[in-house]
Amino acid sequence: LHAGHRSLLERARAENERVVLSIFVNPTQFDDPADLTRYPRALAADLGVVAGLADAVILPPAAELYPDGYAYRVVENPLSRRWEGAHRPGHFDGVLTVVLKLLQLVQADRAYFGEKDWQQLELVRGMVRAFFVATEIVACPIVRDADGLALSSRNCRLSPDGRTHAAQFPAVLRSAPD
């Protein structure tokens, strides 16, 4: 987790009596098993990043969230197959399925999602409407590093040169004509 995640919890803490955090690397989001294996995991450090902000942290094992072996899942077709979804088949099916399960388990009034993952945010909003989930989805602003790059768990996997190049994207996008 990073300061972007912490900002979600800070907002949740400011707006709610109780805050529940889930930390779960969802295997159903990964179409490449090697990518799942390489995904950064640092539970002690993650808990340090969010210390004092959550009343409860749930750390569900995959077998408990997927007792059916992922036989049942949420599938959305038009938006989830574009942009990021076009390059990561099944990714958003995994995201939507686990989000629905977590929302059902926690029965939260509100759930906080970052605008950095805009496509994911829109898909979750649509799923909540489609399945009449009572949880309000709250969008939170992107948290950026000093050089403008949006914070991401995957940034640590960039080479120094790749990190420099990635930091140029926000400036390029801001300079593009409307």
Short mmCIF file of C-alpha atoms in Angstrom, two decimals:
data_model
loop_
_atom_site.label_atom_id
_atom_site.label_comp_id
_atom_site.label_asym_id
_atom_site.label_seq_id
_atom_site.Cartn_x
_atom_site.Cartn_y
_atom_site.Cartn_z
CA LEU A 1 0.00 0.00 0.00
CA HIS A 2 1.08 3.61 -0.47
CA ALA A 3 0.03 7.17 0.31
CA GLY A 4 -2.77 6.96 -2.27
CA HIS A 5 -4.36 4.11 -0.35
CA ARG A 6 -3.79 6.00 2.88
CA SER A 7 -5.66 8.99 1.44
CA LEU A 8 -8.69 6.77 0.77
CA LEU A 9 -8.67 5.62 4.39
CA GLU A 10 -8.18 9.17 5.68
CA ARG A 11 -11.26 10.28 3.79
CA ALA A 12 -13.21 7.24 4.97
CA ARG A 13 -12.16 7.96 8.56
CA ALA A 14 -13.27 11.61 8.23
CA GLU A 15 -16.69 10.62 6.86
CA ASN A 16 -17.58 7.47 8.81
CA GLU A 17 -17.91 6.13 12.33
CA ARG A 18 -16.23 2.82 11.45
CA VAL A 19 -13.71 1.97 8.73
CA VAL A 20 -12.93 -1.50 7.41
CA LEU A 21 -9.97 -2.17 5.13
CA SER A 22 -9.45 -5.28 3.05
CA ILE A 23 -5.98 -6.29 1.94
CA PHE A 24 -6.27 -9.00 -0.68
CA VAL A 25 -4.20 -9.72 -3.77
CA ASN A 26 -6.98 -11.14 -5.91
CA PRO A 27 -5.78 -14.06 -8.05
CA THR A 28 -8.78 -13.78 -10.37
CA GLN A 29 -7.58 -10.39 -11.64
CA PHE A 30 -4.42 -11.83 -13.18
CA ASP A 31 -4.42 -13.45 -16.60
CA ASP A 32 -0.69 -14.17 -16.26
CA PRO A 33 0.28 -16.36 -13.27
CA ALA A 34 3.80 -14.87 -13.35
CA ASP A 35 2.33 -11.39 -12.87
CA LEU A 36 0.46 -12.62 -9.78
CA THR A 37 3.66 -14.13 -8.42
CA ARG A 38 5.59 -10.87 -8.97
CA TYR A 39 2.91 -8.61 -7.53
CA PRO A 40 4.31 -6.68 -4.54
CA ARG A 41 3.20 -8.00 -1.16
CA ALA A 42 4.41 -6.52 2.12
CA LEU A 43 1.78 -6.99 4.80
CA ALA A 44 3.76 -5.52 7.71
CA ALA A 45 4.68 -2.43 5.68
CA ASP A 46 1.11 -2.13 4.37
CA LEU A 47 -0.30 -2.18 7.87
CA GLY A 48 2.22 0.51 8.84
CA VAL A 49 1.07 2.76 5.97
CA VAL A 50 -2.54 2.65 7.18
CA ALA A 51 -1.92 2.43 10.93
CA GLY A 52 -4.59 4.04 13.05
CA LEU A 53 -7.07 4.55 10.22
CA ALA A 54 -9.03 1.29 10.12
CA ASP A 55 -11.13 -0.22 12.88
CA ALA A 56 -10.76 -3.62 11.25
CA VAL A 57 -8.55 -5.12 8.58
CA ILE A 58 -9.76 -8.19 6.77
CA LEU A 59 -7.19 -10.45 5.15
CA PRO A 60 -9.27 -13.15 3.50
CA PRO A 61 -7.60 -16.22 2.04
CA ALA A 62 -8.55 -16.81 -1.61
CA ALA A 63 -10.12 -20.16 -0.74
CA GLU A 64 -12.61 -18.39 1.54
CA LEU A 65 -13.58 -15.77 -1.03
CA TYR A 66 -13.77 -18.35 -3.83
CA PRO A 67 -15.15 -21.53 -2.23
CA ASP A 68 -16.67 -22.37 -5.62
CA GLY A 69 -13.28 -22.10 -7.33
CA TYR A 70 -14.45 -18.96 -9.18
CA ALA A 71 -17.24 -20.83 -10.98
CA TYR A 72 -19.56 -17.86 -10.38
CA ARG A 73 -18.36 -14.43 -11.41
CA VAL A 74 -19.49 -10.96 -12.42
CA VAL A 75 -19.00 -10.22 -16.12
CA GLU A 76 -19.49 -6.83 -17.73
CA ASN A 77 -18.88 -6.65 -21.46
CA PRO A 78 -18.80 -3.25 -23.14
CA LEU A 79 -16.56 -1.15 -20.86
CA SER A 80 -14.48 -3.96 -19.33
CA ARG A 81 -13.28 -5.11 -22.77
CA ARG A 82 -11.84 -1.72 -23.77
CA TRP A 83 -8.61 0.08 -22.84
CA GLU A 84 -6.92 -1.78 -19.98
CA GLY A 85 -9.40 -4.64 -20.25
CA ALA A 86 -8.44 -5.23 -23.89
CA HIS A 87 -4.88 -6.00 -22.76
CA ARG A 88 -5.77 -7.95 -19.61
CA PRO A 89 -8.50 -10.48 -20.48
CA GLY A 90 -10.68 -11.35 -17.51
CA HIS A 91 -9.06 -8.74 -15.26
CA PHE A 92 -12.21 -6.74 -14.62
CA ASP A 93 -14.32 -9.88 -14.17
CA GLY A 94 -12.02 -10.67 -11.23
CA VAL A 95 -12.17 -7.11 -9.93
CA LEU A 96 -15.95 -6.88 -10.07
CA THR A 97 -16.45 -10.31 -8.57
CA VAL A 98 -14.22 -9.68 -5.56
CA VAL A 99 -15.59 -6.16 -5.01
CA LEU A 100 -19.15 -7.49 -5.01
CA LYS A 101 -18.18 -10.23 -2.55
CA LEU A 102 -16.42 -7.78 -0.22
CA LEU A 103 -19.30 -5.30 -0.36
CA GLN A 104 -21.72 -8.11 0.49
CA LEU A 105 -19.54 -9.32 3.38
CA VAL A 106 -18.91 -5.91 4.95
CA GLN A 107 -22.30 -4.29 4.18
CA ALA A 108 -20.62 -0.89 4.09
CA ASP A 109 -22.53 2.35 3.68
CA ARG A 110 -19.69 3.71 1.54
CA ALA A 111 -16.68 2.32 -0.31
CA TYR A 112 -13.81 4.53 -1.43
CA PHE A 113 -12.06 4.09 -4.78
CA GLY A 114 -9.33 6.18 -6.36
CA GLU A 115 -9.88 8.03 -9.63
CA LYS A 116 -6.47 6.78 -10.81
CA ASP A 117 -8.17 3.56 -11.87
CA TRP A 118 -10.98 5.38 -13.72
CA GLN A 119 -12.12 2.37 -15.73
CA GLN A 120 -12.32 0.24 -12.60
CA LEU A 121 -14.17 3.01 -10.75
CA GLU A 122 -16.78 3.27 -13.52
CA LEU A 123 -17.22 -0.49 -13.68
CA VAL A 124 -17.73 -0.72 -9.92
CA ARG A 125 -20.25 2.13 -10.02
CA GLY A 126 -22.13 0.37 -12.82
CA MET A 127 -22.10 -2.98 -11.01
CA VAL A 128 -23.44 -1.41 -7.80
CA ARG A 129 -26.31 0.14 -9.78
CA ALA A 130 -27.02 -3.04 -11.77
CA PHE A 131 -27.15 -5.31 -8.72
CA PHE A 132 -28.93 -2.83 -6.41
CA VAL A 133 -26.07 -2.80 -3.91
CA ALA A 134 -26.82 -0.27 -1.18
CA THR A 135 -23.18 0.85 -0.83
CA GLU A 136 -22.35 4.34 -2.09
CA ILE A 137 -19.19 4.36 -4.22
CA VAL A 138 -17.09 7.43 -3.36
CA ALA A 139 -14.49 8.60 -5.89
CA CYS A 140 -11.29 10.07 -4.45
CA PRO A 141 -8.68 12.19 -6.24
CA ILE A 142 -5.46 10.76 -7.64
CA VAL A 143 -2.45 11.03 -5.33
CA ARG A 144 0.75 11.77 -7.22
CA ASP A 145 4.45 11.62 -6.49
CA ALA A 146 6.43 14.88 -6.54
CA ASP A 147 7.23 14.35 -10.24
CA GLY A 148 3.55 13.98 -11.12
CA LEU A 149 3.37 10.19 -11.56
CA ALA A 150 0.27 8.67 -9.99
CA LEU A 151 1.13 6.45 -7.04
CA SER A 152 0.77 2.76 -7.83
CA SER A 153 1.83 -0.47 -6.18
CA ARG A 154 3.44 -1.42 -9.48
CA ASN A 155 5.69 1.66 -9.68
CA CYS A 156 8.32 -0.24 -7.69
CA ARG A 157 8.67 -2.62 -10.64
CA LEU A 158 9.75 0.14 -13.04
CA SER A 159 13.40 0.46 -13.95
CA PRO A 160 14.96 3.87 -13.18
CA ASP A 161 14.69 4.76 -16.88
CA GLY A 162 11.11 3.48 -17.04
CA ARG A 163 10.21 5.49 -13.96
CA THR A 164 11.58 8.66 -15.57
CA HIS A 165 9.59 8.01 -18.73
CA ALA A 166 6.41 7.17 -16.83
CA ALA A 167 6.59 10.47 -14.97
CA GLN A 168 6.36 12.30 -18.31
CA PHE A 169 2.86 10.97 -19.07
CA PRO A 170 0.92 13.30 -16.75
CA ALA A 171 2.64 16.36 -18.21
CA VAL A 172 2.01 15.18 -21.78
CA LEU A 173 -1.66 14.54 -21.02
CA ARG A 174 -2.08 17.95 -19.36
CA SER A 175 -0.51 19.67 -22.37
CA ALA A 176 -2.80 17.94 -24.90
CA PRO A 177 -5.46 20.15 -26.48
CA ASP A 178 -9.03 19.73 -25.16
#
